Amino acid sequence: ETAYNSSFLVGASGNNFVKIGPCPIVCAPFYPAAYNYVLGIEDFVGEYDNYDQDGPTFTSYQKLLNYELEAPGSSIMSTIPGGGYAPLTGTSMATPLVAGGMALYNQIKPEDSKELIFGNLINTSTPNVDFLASLDIEPNPILKVISTTERDTINSQNGNGFWEPGETIEILPLIKNYWGPTDDVRVG
């Protein structure tokens, strides 16, 4: 969390073919990629990598755990121990490609915030990351309700958790803007 203040954080989603969840059977977030302040990277081929079954902007986790991007990670040429090169596969191969692309993006548009860069990358992916499109796009606000809290405790009501005739219900939404800035938000 401290590093997020001064750095772009990019993490591999892992290679166990496990959903991030939540779900009742065989799901688990892979850290640090699952944190909402880390850009979590899956391999575009996705035959073995851990993946986000809900996509990059929805999660049922209260702490907003997600993987956000898919990038090429199969048969990527890399150095190997003892010298030489070999094609390697995994989310650990996709992640440095995104980190390098983010560094170039930041050099071209240093005035863009991390959140705007994340939004541009996520919302221009098809589903593979597209850095050129993310540089050229004009962001629009995308507001989504993450969760709600409903209470029947205002105005001295009984607070039993049931919505009964004649009660006034208090509904408190948690809304996240996943992309462009806005100065006018209305909920109806």
mmCIF file of C-alpha atoms in Angstrom:
data_model
loop_
_atom_site.group_PDB
_atom_site.id
_atom_site.type_symbol
_atom_site.label_atom_id
_atom_site.label_comp_id
_atom_site.label_asym_id
_atom_site.label_seq_id
_atom_site.Cartn_x
_atom_site.Cartn_y
_atom_site.Cartn_z
ATOM 1 C CA GLU A 1 0.000 0.000 0.000
ATOM 2 C CA THR A 2 2.845 2.378 0.779
ATOM 3 C CA ALA A 3 4.576 1.656 -2.534
ATOM 4 C CA TYR A 4 1.407 2.554 -4.463
ATOM 5 C CA ASN A 5 1.911 6.213 -3.535
ATOM 6 C CA SER A 6 5.090 6.452 -5.609
ATOM 7 C CA SER A 7 5.046 3.454 -7.969
ATOM 8 C CA PHE A 8 3.085 1.494 -10.534
ATOM 9 C CA LEU A 9 2.480 -1.959 -9.086
ATOM 10 C CA VAL A 10 2.039 -4.858 -11.496
ATOM 11 C CA GLY A 11 1.707 -8.498 -10.392
ATOM 12 C CA ALA A 12 1.306 -11.928 -12.013
ATOM 13 C CA SER A 13 -1.970 -13.746 -11.300
ATOM 14 C CA GLY A 14 -0.273 -17.152 -10.959
ATOM 15 C CA ASN A 15 -0.332 -20.347 -13.005
ATOM 16 C CA ASN A 16 -2.556 -22.835 -11.132
ATOM 17 C CA PHE A 17 -5.728 -22.361 -13.264
ATOM 18 C CA VAL A 18 -7.646 -21.219 -10.174
ATOM 19 C CA LYS A 19 -10.471 -18.647 -10.155
ATOM 20 C CA ILE A 20 -9.926 -15.597 -7.981
ATOM 21 C CA GLY A 21 -13.383 -16.150 -6.450
ATOM 22 C CA PRO A 22 -15.158 -15.862 -4.218
ATOM 23 C CA CYS A 23 -16.795 -19.213 -4.892
ATOM 24 C CA PRO A 24 -17.628 -22.303 -2.852
ATOM 25 C CA ILE A 25 -15.035 -24.691 -4.335
ATOM 26 C CA VAL A 26 -11.369 -24.248 -5.371
ATOM 27 C CA CYS A 27 -11.072 -20.474 -5.539
ATOM 28 C CA ALA A 28 -8.377 -18.283 -4.081
ATOM 29 C CA PRO A 29 -6.964 -14.822 -4.724
ATOM 30 C CA PHE A 30 -3.267 -14.815 -5.652
ATOM 31 C CA TYR A 31 -1.291 -12.008 -4.021
ATOM 32 C CA PRO A 32 -0.062 -9.390 -4.684
ATOM 33 C CA ALA A 33 -1.900 -9.423 -8.058
ATOM 34 C CA ALA A 34 -5.341 -9.604 -6.405
ATOM 35 C CA TYR A 35 -4.969 -6.370 -4.439
ATOM 36 C CA ASN A 36 -7.033 -3.491 -5.846
ATOM 37 C CA TYR A 37 -3.979 -1.203 -5.989
ATOM 38 C CA VAL A 38 -1.925 -3.721 -8.012
ATOM 39 C CA LEU A 39 -2.567 -4.277 -11.716
ATOM 40 C CA GLY A 40 -3.089 -8.068 -11.820
ATOM 41 C CA ILE A 41 -1.966 -9.723 -15.067
ATOM 42 C CA GLU A 42 -3.285 -12.934 -16.635
ATOM 43 C CA ASP A 43 -1.781 -14.641 -19.690
ATOM 44 C CA PHE A 44 -3.869 -13.930 -22.797
ATOM 45 C CA VAL A 45 -3.916 -17.616 -23.774
ATOM 46 C CA GLY A 46 -5.252 -18.501 -20.318
ATOM 47 C CA GLU A 47 -4.946 -22.294 -20.472
ATOM 48 C CA TYR A 48 -3.124 -22.576 -17.143
ATOM 49 C CA ASP A 49 -3.195 -19.169 -15.468
ATOM 50 C CA ASN A 50 -5.226 -18.066 -12.497
ATOM 51 C CA TYR A 51 -8.106 -15.978 -13.741
ATOM 52 C CA ASP A 52 -10.840 -13.570 -12.716
ATOM 53 C CA GLN A 53 -14.171 -15.170 -13.546
ATOM 54 C CA ASP A 54 -16.045 -11.852 -13.085
ATOM 55 C CA GLY A 55 -13.797 -9.684 -15.264
ATOM 56 C CA PRO A 56 -11.709 -6.649 -14.390
ATOM 57 C CA THR A 57 -14.343 -4.332 -12.914
ATOM 58 C CA PHE A 58 -16.613 -6.550 -10.811
ATOM 59 C CA THR A 59 -15.877 -8.421 -7.606
ATOM 60 C CA SER A 60 -17.864 -9.776 -4.695
ATOM 61 C CA TYR A 61 -14.929 -9.299 -2.320
ATOM 62 C CA GLN A 62 -15.390 -6.430 0.135
ATOM 63 C CA LYS A 63 -11.752 -5.408 -0.350
ATOM 64 C CA LEU A 64 -12.310 -5.251 -4.160
ATOM 65 C CA LEU A 65 -9.847 -8.029 -5.075
ATOM 66 C CA ASN A 66 -9.429 -8.396 -8.864
ATOM 67 C CA TYR A 67 -7.140 -9.243 -11.760
ATOM 68 C CA GLU A 68 -7.387 -6.523 -14.371
ATOM 69 C CA LEU A 69 -5.527 -7.295 -17.618
ATOM 70 C CA GLU A 70 -4.636 -10.064 -20.032
ATOM 71 C CA ALA A 71 -1.338 -9.873 -21.902
ATOM 72 C CA PRO A 72 0.787 -12.193 -24.068
ATOM 73 C CA GLY A 73 2.624 -14.659 -21.827
ATOM 74 C CA SER A 74 3.040 -17.814 -23.924
ATOM 75 C CA SER A 75 6.294 -18.709 -25.685
ATOM 76 C CA ILE A 76 8.008 -15.441 -24.709
ATOM 77 C CA MET A 77 11.763 -15.481 -25.344
ATOM 78 C CA SER A 78 13.702 -14.973 -22.131
ATOM 79 C CA THR A 79 17.133 -15.483 -20.688
ATOM 80 C CA ILE A 80 17.692 -18.743 -18.803
ATOM 81 C CA PRO A 81 20.113 -19.823 -16.047
ATOM 82 C CA GLY A 82 23.525 -20.746 -17.397
ATOM 83 C CA GLY A 83 23.204 -18.354 -20.342
ATOM 84 C CA GLY A 84 21.222 -18.421 -23.519
ATOM 85 C CA TYR A 85 17.566 -17.965 -24.351
ATOM 86 C CA ALA A 86 14.439 -20.104 -24.337
ATOM 87 C CA PRO A 87 10.707 -19.607 -24.891
ATOM 88 C CA LEU A 88 8.954 -19.488 -21.513
ATOM 89 C CA THR A 89 5.265 -19.427 -20.655
ATOM 90 C CA GLY A 90 3.345 -18.066 -17.686
ATOM 91 C CA THR A 91 1.881 -14.994 -16.101
ATOM 92 C CA SER A 92 5.407 -14.122 -14.998
ATOM 93 C CA MET A 93 6.207 -13.630 -18.685
ATOM 94 C CA ALA A 94 3.113 -11.481 -19.354
ATOM 95 C CA THR A 95 3.643 -9.213 -16.351
ATOM 96 C CA PRO A 96 6.980 -7.622 -17.388
ATOM 97 C CA LEU A 97 5.519 -6.797 -20.810
ATOM 98 C CA VAL A 98 2.746 -4.804 -19.115
ATOM 99 C CA ALA A 99 5.181 -3.172 -16.659
ATOM 100 C CA GLY A 100 7.396 -2.046 -19.549
ATOM 101 C CA GLY A 101 4.385 -0.783 -21.491
ATOM 102 C CA MET A 102 3.214 1.183 -18.458
ATOM 103 C CA ALA A 103 6.653 2.804 -18.172
ATOM 104 C CA LEU A 104 6.433 3.911 -21.820
ATOM 105 C CA TYR A 105 2.848 5.127 -21.312
ATOM 106 C CA ASN A 106 3.951 7.160 -18.296
ATOM 107 C CA GLN A 107 6.790 8.703 -20.313
ATOM 108 C CA ILE A 108 4.378 9.744 -23.090
ATOM 109 C CA LYS A 109 1.611 10.994 -20.762
ATOM 110 C CA PRO A 110 3.191 11.777 -17.380
ATOM 111 C CA GLU A 111 0.216 13.941 -16.361
ATOM 112 C CA ASP A 112 -2.183 10.936 -16.300
ATOM 113 C CA SER A 113 -2.874 9.547 -12.830
ATOM 114 C CA LYS A 114 -2.304 5.872 -12.045
ATOM 115 C CA GLU A 115 -6.046 5.372 -11.782
ATOM 116 C CA LEU A 116 -6.606 6.912 -15.226
ATOM 117 C CA ILE A 117 -3.836 4.778 -16.754
ATOM 118 C CA PHE A 118 -5.319 1.637 -15.155
ATOM 119 C CA GLY A 119 -8.772 2.623 -16.481
ATOM 120 C CA ASN A 120 -7.453 3.333 -19.975
ATOM 121 C CA LEU A 121 -5.679 -0.036 -20.112
ATOM 122 C CA ILE A 122 -8.642 -2.004 -18.735
ATOM 123 C CA ASN A 123 -11.267 -0.325 -20.884
ATOM 124 C CA THR A 124 -9.364 -0.609 -24.180
ATOM 125 C CA SER A 125 -8.419 -4.290 -23.772
ATOM 126 C CA THR A 126 -10.030 -6.556 -26.363
ATOM 127 C CA PRO A 127 -9.391 -8.746 -24.232
ATOM 128 C CA ASN A 128 -5.622 -8.481 -24.785
ATOM 129 C CA VAL A 129 -3.966 -5.287 -23.517
ATOM 130 C CA ASP A 130 -3.706 -2.564 -26.212
ATOM 131 C CA PHE A 131 -1.292 0.223 -25.259
ATOM 132 C CA LEU A 132 -1.823 2.293 -28.417
ATOM 133 C CA ALA A 133 -5.593 2.342 -27.883
ATOM 134 C CA SER A 134 -5.096 3.242 -24.204
ATOM 135 C CA LEU A 135 -3.000 6.256 -25.200
ATOM 136 C CA ASP A 136 -5.539 7.477 -27.779
ATOM 137 C CA ILE A 137 -8.814 6.916 -25.900
ATOM 138 C CA GLU A 138 -10.917 9.694 -24.366
ATOM 139 C CA PRO A 139 -12.039 8.303 -20.981
ATOM 140 C CA ASN A 140 -15.661 8.390 -19.862
ATOM 141 C CA PRO A 141 -16.904 7.779 -16.330
ATOM 142 C CA ILE A 142 -18.022 4.208 -15.645
ATOM 143 C CA LEU A 143 -19.795 4.059 -12.301
ATOM 144 C CA LYS A 144 -20.707 0.687 -10.806
ATOM 145 C CA VAL A 145 -22.429 -0.207 -7.570
ATOM 146 C CA ILE A 146 -20.008 -2.427 -5.654
ATOM 147 C CA SER A 147 -22.270 -3.200 -2.721
ATOM 148 C CA THR A 148 -25.171 -1.838 -0.721
ATOM 149 C CA THR A 149 -26.096 -1.703 2.920
ATOM 150 C CA GLU A 150 -29.791 -1.603 3.792
ATOM 151 C CA ARG A 151 -31.014 -0.553 7.239
ATOM 152 C CA ASP A 152 -34.431 -0.183 8.802
ATOM 153 C CA THR A 153 -33.148 1.577 11.909
ATOM 154 C CA ILE A 154 -33.783 5.259 11.105
ATOM 155 C CA ASN A 155 -36.729 7.137 12.609
ATOM 156 C CA SER A 156 -36.893 4.736 15.610
ATOM 157 C CA GLN A 157 -37.922 1.747 13.502
ATOM 158 C CA ASN A 158 -37.575 -1.828 14.751
ATOM 159 C CA GLY A 159 -34.240 -2.707 13.035
ATOM 160 C CA ASN A 160 -35.229 -6.342 12.471
ATOM 161 C CA GLY A 161 -33.715 -6.458 8.964
ATOM 162 C CA PHE A 162 -37.059 -6.980 7.202
ATOM 163 C CA TRP A 163 -38.585 -4.333 4.946
ATOM 164 C CA GLU A 164 -42.075 -3.980 6.333
ATOM 165 C CA PRO A 165 -45.011 -1.885 5.074
ATOM 166 C CA GLY A 166 -44.767 1.731 6.224
ATOM 167 C CA GLU A 167 -41.051 1.582 7.092
ATOM 168 C CA THR A 168 -38.500 4.023 5.768
ATOM 169 C CA ILE A 169 -35.491 2.116 4.441
ATOM 170 C CA GLU A 170 -31.990 3.568 4.325
ATOM 171 C CA ILE A 171 -29.956 2.269 1.358
ATOM 172 C CA LEU A 172 -26.252 3.122 1.311
ATOM 173 C CA PRO A 173 -24.478 2.252 -1.972
ATOM 174 C CA LEU A 174 -20.723 1.840 -2.374
ATOM 175 C CA ILE A 175 -20.012 3.135 -5.895
ATOM 176 C CA LYS A 176 -16.676 2.980 -7.695
ATOM 177 C CA ASN A 177 -15.735 5.017 -10.759
ATOM 178 C CA TYR A 178 -13.719 2.688 -12.975
ATOM 179 C CA TRP A 179 -12.575 5.223 -15.502
ATOM 180 C CA GLY A 180 -12.916 8.866 -16.512
ATOM 181 C CA PRO A 181 -13.314 11.786 -14.137
ATOM 182 C CA THR A 182 -16.697 13.359 -13.530
ATOM 183 C CA ASP A 183 -18.040 16.229 -11.472
ATOM 184 C CA ASP A 184 -21.718 15.262 -11.757
ATOM 185 C CA VAL A 185 -22.971 11.987 -10.264
ATOM 186 C CA ARG A 186 -26.667 11.288 -9.796
ATOM 187 C CA VAL A 187 -28.244 8.221 -8.276
ATOM 188 C CA GLY A 188 -31.900 7.494 -8.878
#
